Tab-separated table of C-alpha atoms in Angstrom:
chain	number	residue	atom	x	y	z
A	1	UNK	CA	-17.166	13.549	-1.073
A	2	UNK	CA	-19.108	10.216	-1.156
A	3	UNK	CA	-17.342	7.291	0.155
A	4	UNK	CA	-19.533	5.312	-3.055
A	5	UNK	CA	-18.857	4.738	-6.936
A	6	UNK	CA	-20.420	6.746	-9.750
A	7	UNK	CA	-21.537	3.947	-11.940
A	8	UNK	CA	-19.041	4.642	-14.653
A	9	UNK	CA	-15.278	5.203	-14.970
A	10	UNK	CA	-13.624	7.631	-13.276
A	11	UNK	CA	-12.334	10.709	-15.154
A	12	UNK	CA	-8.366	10.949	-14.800
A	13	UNK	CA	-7.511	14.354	-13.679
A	14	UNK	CA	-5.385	15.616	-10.545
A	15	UNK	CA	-7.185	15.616	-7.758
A	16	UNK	CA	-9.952	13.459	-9.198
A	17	UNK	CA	-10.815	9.914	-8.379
A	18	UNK	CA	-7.037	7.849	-8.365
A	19	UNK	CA	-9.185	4.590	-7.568
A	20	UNK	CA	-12.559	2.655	-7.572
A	21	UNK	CA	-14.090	-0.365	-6.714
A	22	UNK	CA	-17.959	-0.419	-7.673
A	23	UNK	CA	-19.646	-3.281	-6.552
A	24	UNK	CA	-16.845	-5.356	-5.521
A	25	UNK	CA	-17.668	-8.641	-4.154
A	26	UNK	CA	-15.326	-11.130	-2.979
A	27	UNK	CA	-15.681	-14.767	-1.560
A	28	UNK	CA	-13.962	-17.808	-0.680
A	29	UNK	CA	-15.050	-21.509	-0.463
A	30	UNK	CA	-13.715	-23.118	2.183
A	31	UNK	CA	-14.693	-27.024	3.456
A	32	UNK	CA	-17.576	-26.913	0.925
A	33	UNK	CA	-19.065	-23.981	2.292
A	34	UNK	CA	-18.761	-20.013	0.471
A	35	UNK	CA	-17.808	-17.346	2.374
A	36	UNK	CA	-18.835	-13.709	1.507
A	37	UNK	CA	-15.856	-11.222	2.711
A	38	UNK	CA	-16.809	-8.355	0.503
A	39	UNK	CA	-20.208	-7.619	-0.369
A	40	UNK	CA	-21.065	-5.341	-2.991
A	41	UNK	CA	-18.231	-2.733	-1.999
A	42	UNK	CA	-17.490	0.840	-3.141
A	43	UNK	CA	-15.433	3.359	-2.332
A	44	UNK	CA	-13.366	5.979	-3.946
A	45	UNK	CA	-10.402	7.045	-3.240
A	46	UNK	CA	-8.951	10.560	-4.529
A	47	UNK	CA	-5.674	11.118	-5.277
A	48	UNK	CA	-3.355	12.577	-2.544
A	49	UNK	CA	-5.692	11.049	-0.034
A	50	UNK	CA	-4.532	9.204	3.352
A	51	UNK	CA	-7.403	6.802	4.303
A	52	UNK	CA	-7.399	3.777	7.022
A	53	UNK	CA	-9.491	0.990	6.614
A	54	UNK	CA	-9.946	-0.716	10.475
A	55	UNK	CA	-12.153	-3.103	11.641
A	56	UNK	CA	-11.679	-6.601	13.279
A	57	UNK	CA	-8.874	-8.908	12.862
A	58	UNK	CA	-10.287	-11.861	9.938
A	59	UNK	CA	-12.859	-9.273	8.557
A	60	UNK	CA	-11.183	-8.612	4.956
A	61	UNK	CA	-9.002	-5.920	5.238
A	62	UNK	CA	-6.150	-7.462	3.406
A	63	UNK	CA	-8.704	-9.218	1.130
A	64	UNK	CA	-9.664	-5.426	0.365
A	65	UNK	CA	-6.214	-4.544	-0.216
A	66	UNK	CA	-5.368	-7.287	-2.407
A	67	UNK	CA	-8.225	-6.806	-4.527
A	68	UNK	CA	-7.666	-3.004	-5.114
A	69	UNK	CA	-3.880	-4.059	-5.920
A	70	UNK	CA	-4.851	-6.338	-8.512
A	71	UNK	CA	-3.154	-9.715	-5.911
A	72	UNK	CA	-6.490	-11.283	-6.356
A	73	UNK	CA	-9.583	-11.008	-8.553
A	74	UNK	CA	-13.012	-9.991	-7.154
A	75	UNK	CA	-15.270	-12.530	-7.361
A	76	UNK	CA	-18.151	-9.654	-8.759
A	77	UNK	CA	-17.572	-5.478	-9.884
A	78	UNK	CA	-15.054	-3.512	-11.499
A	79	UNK	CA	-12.118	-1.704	-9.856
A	80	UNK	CA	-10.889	1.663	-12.021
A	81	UNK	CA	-7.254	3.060	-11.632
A	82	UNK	CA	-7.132	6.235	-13.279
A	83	UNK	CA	-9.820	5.343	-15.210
A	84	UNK	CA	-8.804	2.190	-16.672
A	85	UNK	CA	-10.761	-1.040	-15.464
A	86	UNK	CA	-8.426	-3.603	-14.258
A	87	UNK	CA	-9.987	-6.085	-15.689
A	88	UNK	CA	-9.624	-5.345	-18.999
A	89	UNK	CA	-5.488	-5.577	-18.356
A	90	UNK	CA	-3.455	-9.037	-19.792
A	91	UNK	CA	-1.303	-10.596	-17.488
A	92	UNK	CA	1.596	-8.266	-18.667
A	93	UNK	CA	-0.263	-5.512	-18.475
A	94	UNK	CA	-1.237	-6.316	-14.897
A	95	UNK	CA	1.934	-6.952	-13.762
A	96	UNK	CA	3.476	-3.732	-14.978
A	97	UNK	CA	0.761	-1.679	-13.555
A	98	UNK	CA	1.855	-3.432	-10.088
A	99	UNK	CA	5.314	-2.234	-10.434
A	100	UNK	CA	4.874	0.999	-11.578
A	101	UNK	CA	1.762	2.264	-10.281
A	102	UNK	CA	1.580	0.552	-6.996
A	103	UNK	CA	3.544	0.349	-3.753
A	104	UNK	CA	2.785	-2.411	-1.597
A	105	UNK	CA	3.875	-2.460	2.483
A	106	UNK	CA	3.248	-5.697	5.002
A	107	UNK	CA	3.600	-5.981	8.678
A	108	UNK	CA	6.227	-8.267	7.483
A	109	UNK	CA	9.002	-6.129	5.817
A	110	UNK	CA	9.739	-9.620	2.993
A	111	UNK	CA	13.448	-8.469	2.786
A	112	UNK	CA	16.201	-10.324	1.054
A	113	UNK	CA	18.463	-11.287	3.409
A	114	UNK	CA	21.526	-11.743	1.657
A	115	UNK	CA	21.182	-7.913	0.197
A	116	UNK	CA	21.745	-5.143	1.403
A	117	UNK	CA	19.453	-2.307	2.312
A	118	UNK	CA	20.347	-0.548	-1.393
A	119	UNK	CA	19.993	-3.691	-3.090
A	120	UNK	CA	16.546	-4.479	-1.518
A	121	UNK	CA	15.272	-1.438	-2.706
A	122	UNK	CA	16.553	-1.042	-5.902
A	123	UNK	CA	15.106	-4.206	-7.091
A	124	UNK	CA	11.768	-3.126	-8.434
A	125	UNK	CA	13.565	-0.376	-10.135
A	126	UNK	CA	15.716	-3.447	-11.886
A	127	UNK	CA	12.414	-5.401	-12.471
A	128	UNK	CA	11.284	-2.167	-14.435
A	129	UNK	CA	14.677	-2.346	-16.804
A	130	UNK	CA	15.873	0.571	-15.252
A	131	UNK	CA	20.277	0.247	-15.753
A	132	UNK	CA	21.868	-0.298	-12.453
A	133	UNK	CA	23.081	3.031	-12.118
A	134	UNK	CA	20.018	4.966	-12.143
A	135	UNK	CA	18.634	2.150	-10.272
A	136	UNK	CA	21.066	2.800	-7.323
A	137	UNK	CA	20.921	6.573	-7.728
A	138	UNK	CA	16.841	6.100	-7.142
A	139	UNK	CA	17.261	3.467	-3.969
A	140	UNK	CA	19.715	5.513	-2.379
A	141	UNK	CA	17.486	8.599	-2.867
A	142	UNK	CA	14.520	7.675	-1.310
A	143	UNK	CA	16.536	5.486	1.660
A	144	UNK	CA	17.681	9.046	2.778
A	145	UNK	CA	13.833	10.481	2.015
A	146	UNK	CA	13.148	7.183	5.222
A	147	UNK	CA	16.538	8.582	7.010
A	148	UNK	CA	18.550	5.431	6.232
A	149	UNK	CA	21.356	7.397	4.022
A	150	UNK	CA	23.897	6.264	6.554
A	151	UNK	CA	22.655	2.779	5.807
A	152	UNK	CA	22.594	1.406	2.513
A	153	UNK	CA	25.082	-1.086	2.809
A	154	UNK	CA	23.524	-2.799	5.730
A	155	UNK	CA	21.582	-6.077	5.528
A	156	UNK	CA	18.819	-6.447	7.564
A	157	UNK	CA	20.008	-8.581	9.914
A	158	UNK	CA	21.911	-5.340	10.579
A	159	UNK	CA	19.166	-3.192	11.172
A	160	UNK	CA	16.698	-2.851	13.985
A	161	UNK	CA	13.094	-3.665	13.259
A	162	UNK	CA	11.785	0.142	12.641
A	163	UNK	CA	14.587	0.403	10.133
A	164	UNK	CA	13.873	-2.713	8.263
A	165	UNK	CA	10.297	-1.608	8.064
A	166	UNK	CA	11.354	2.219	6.478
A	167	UNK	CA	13.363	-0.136	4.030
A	168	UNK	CA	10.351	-1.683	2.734
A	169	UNK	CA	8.765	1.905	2.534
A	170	UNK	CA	11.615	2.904	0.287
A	171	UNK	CA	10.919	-0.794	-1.766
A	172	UNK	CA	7.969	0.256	-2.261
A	173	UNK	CA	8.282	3.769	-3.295
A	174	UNK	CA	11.104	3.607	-5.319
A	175	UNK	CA	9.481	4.124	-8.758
A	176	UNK	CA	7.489	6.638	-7.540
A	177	UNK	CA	3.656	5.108	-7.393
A	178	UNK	CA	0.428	7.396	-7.475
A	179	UNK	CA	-0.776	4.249	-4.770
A	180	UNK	CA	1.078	3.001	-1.762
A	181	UNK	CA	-1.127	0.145	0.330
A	182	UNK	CA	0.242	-0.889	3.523
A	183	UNK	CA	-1.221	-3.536	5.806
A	184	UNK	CA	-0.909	-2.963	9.351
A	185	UNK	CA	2.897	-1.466	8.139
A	186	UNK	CA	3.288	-1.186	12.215
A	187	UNK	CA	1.960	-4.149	13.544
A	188	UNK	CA	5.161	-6.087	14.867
A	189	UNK	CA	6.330	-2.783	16.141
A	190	UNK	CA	6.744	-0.834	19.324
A	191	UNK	CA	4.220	2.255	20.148
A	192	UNK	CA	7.811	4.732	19.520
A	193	UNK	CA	9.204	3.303	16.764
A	194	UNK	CA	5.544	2.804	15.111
A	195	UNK	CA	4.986	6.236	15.764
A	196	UNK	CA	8.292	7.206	14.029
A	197	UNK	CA	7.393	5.171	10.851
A	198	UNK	CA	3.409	6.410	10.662
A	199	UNK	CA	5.225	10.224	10.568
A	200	UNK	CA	7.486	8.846	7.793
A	201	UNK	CA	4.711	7.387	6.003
A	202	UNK	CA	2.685	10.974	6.423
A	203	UNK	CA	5.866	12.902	4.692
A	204	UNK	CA	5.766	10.441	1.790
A	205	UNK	CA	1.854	11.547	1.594
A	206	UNK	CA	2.911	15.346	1.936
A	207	UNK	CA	6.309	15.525	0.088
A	208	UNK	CA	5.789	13.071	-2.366
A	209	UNK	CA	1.967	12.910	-3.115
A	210	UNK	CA	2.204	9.481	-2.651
A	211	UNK	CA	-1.764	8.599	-1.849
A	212	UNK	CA	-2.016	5.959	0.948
A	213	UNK	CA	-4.756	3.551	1.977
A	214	UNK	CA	-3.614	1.584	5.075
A	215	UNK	CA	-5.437	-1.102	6.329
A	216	UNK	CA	-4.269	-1.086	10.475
A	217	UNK	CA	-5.150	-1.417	14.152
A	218	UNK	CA	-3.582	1.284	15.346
A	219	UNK	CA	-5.560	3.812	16.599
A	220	UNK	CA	-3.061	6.583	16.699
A	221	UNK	CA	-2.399	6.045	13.271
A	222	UNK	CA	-5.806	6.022	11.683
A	223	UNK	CA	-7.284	8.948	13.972
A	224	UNK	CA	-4.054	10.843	12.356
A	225	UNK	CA	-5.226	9.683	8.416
A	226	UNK	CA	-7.348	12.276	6.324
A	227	UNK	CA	-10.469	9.741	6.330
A	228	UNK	CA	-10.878	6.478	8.453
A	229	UNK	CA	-13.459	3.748	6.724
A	230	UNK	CA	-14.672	0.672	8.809
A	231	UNK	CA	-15.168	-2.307	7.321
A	232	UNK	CA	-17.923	-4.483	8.507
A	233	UNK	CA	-20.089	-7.098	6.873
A	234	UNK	CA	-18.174	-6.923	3.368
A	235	UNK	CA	-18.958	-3.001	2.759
A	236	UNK	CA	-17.522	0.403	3.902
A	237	UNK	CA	-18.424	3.293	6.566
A	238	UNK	CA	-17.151	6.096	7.184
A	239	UNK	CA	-15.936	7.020	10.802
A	240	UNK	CA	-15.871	10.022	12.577
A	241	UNK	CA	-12.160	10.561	13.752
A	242	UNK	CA	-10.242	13.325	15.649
A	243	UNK	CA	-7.229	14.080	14.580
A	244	UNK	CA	-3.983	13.393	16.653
């Protein structure tokens, strides 16, 4: 499996190529002067994968995420989901794809804190129209899928860190996304409880088919992903890991 693009658009089958970025360059001006943090980048990433992306802190990995994610344009290239250039997408278009294609995880969980666990992540289900009801029946379904059923009614001032974390995990699965990108999801957390929430995060990839790229320091975590990539000078390699 090449860690590079084809050229073209990916076909859309199971098991094929979910996403690609061909070419992808990215850069930022800053004081007058342009900085280059991804240089003519590929990579492919086939659906059901689990990939990390490490590499030092301030090198672009959340740059990398954004730009698959559709958060922010490349500068340069074309980035395919499921065969469809992003691109090429209006504004509502875009926006849609985000919510229904996409899940997105930070090291900060960005939970309302006047709602409860339930309420937090039902909302992207009530951004999608979905009635209330169904809405509800969804959030509290996947909050017992993180082991939080004892827990929706809890606001996260209620909850300890690890649980506010598998909260956002159920945010951002709730609708069911092919994609779920996570930047350093385990970052503000303590070695057990991070350990806890990378195995929650692997039976999302397992049960659910949920395909993961997770951009993180951990070491644990990425030796225990499918493939790890480095990222170094604005493009991609491919590491040799052992599993955990």
């Amino acid at each position: 499996m090449s860690d590079g693009a084809s050229g073209a658009a990916p076909a859309v089958a199971e098991g094929s190529i979910l996403i690609s970025a061909q070419g992808v360059d990215k850069t930022f001006h800053d004081a007058g002067r342009e900085v280059a943090v991804l240089v003519g980048l590929d990579l492919e990433v086939i659906a059901g994968e689990e990939i990390a992306i490490v590499g030092q802190s301030g090198v672009g990995k959340s740059t990398l995420l954004h730009v698959l994610g559709s958060l922010e344009a490349p500068t340069a290239g074309k980035i395919y989901f499921e065969g469809r250039d992003l691109s090429a997408m209006d504004e509502r278009e875009t926006a849609e794809f985000r919510n229904r294609k996409l899940g997105f995880v930070f090291q900060f969980h960005y939970l309302l804190a006047d709602f409860s666990a339930l309420e937090n992540v039902r909302m992207p289900a009530l951004i999608a129209r979905m009635n209330e009801a169904e809405a509800d029946t969804r959030a509290a379904a996947m909050l017992e899928v993180v082991g939080l059923k004892d827990k929706l009614h809890r606001r996260p001032a209620e909850l300890s860190g690890g649980e506010q974390q598998r909260v956002a995990v159920a945010r951002a699965v709730v609708l069911g996304p092919r994609l779920v990108l996570a930047d350093e999801p385990t970052g503000n957390l303590d070695p057990h409880t991070a350990d806890e929430v990378h195995a929650m995060l692997h039976r999302l990839n397992q049960e659910l088919g949920v395909t993961l790229v997770i951009a993180t320091h951990n070491d644990r975590l990425s030796r225990s992903m499918g493939r790890t990539l480095r990222l170094r000078d604005g493009k991609l390699s491919r590491e040799a890991t052992t599993s955990v």
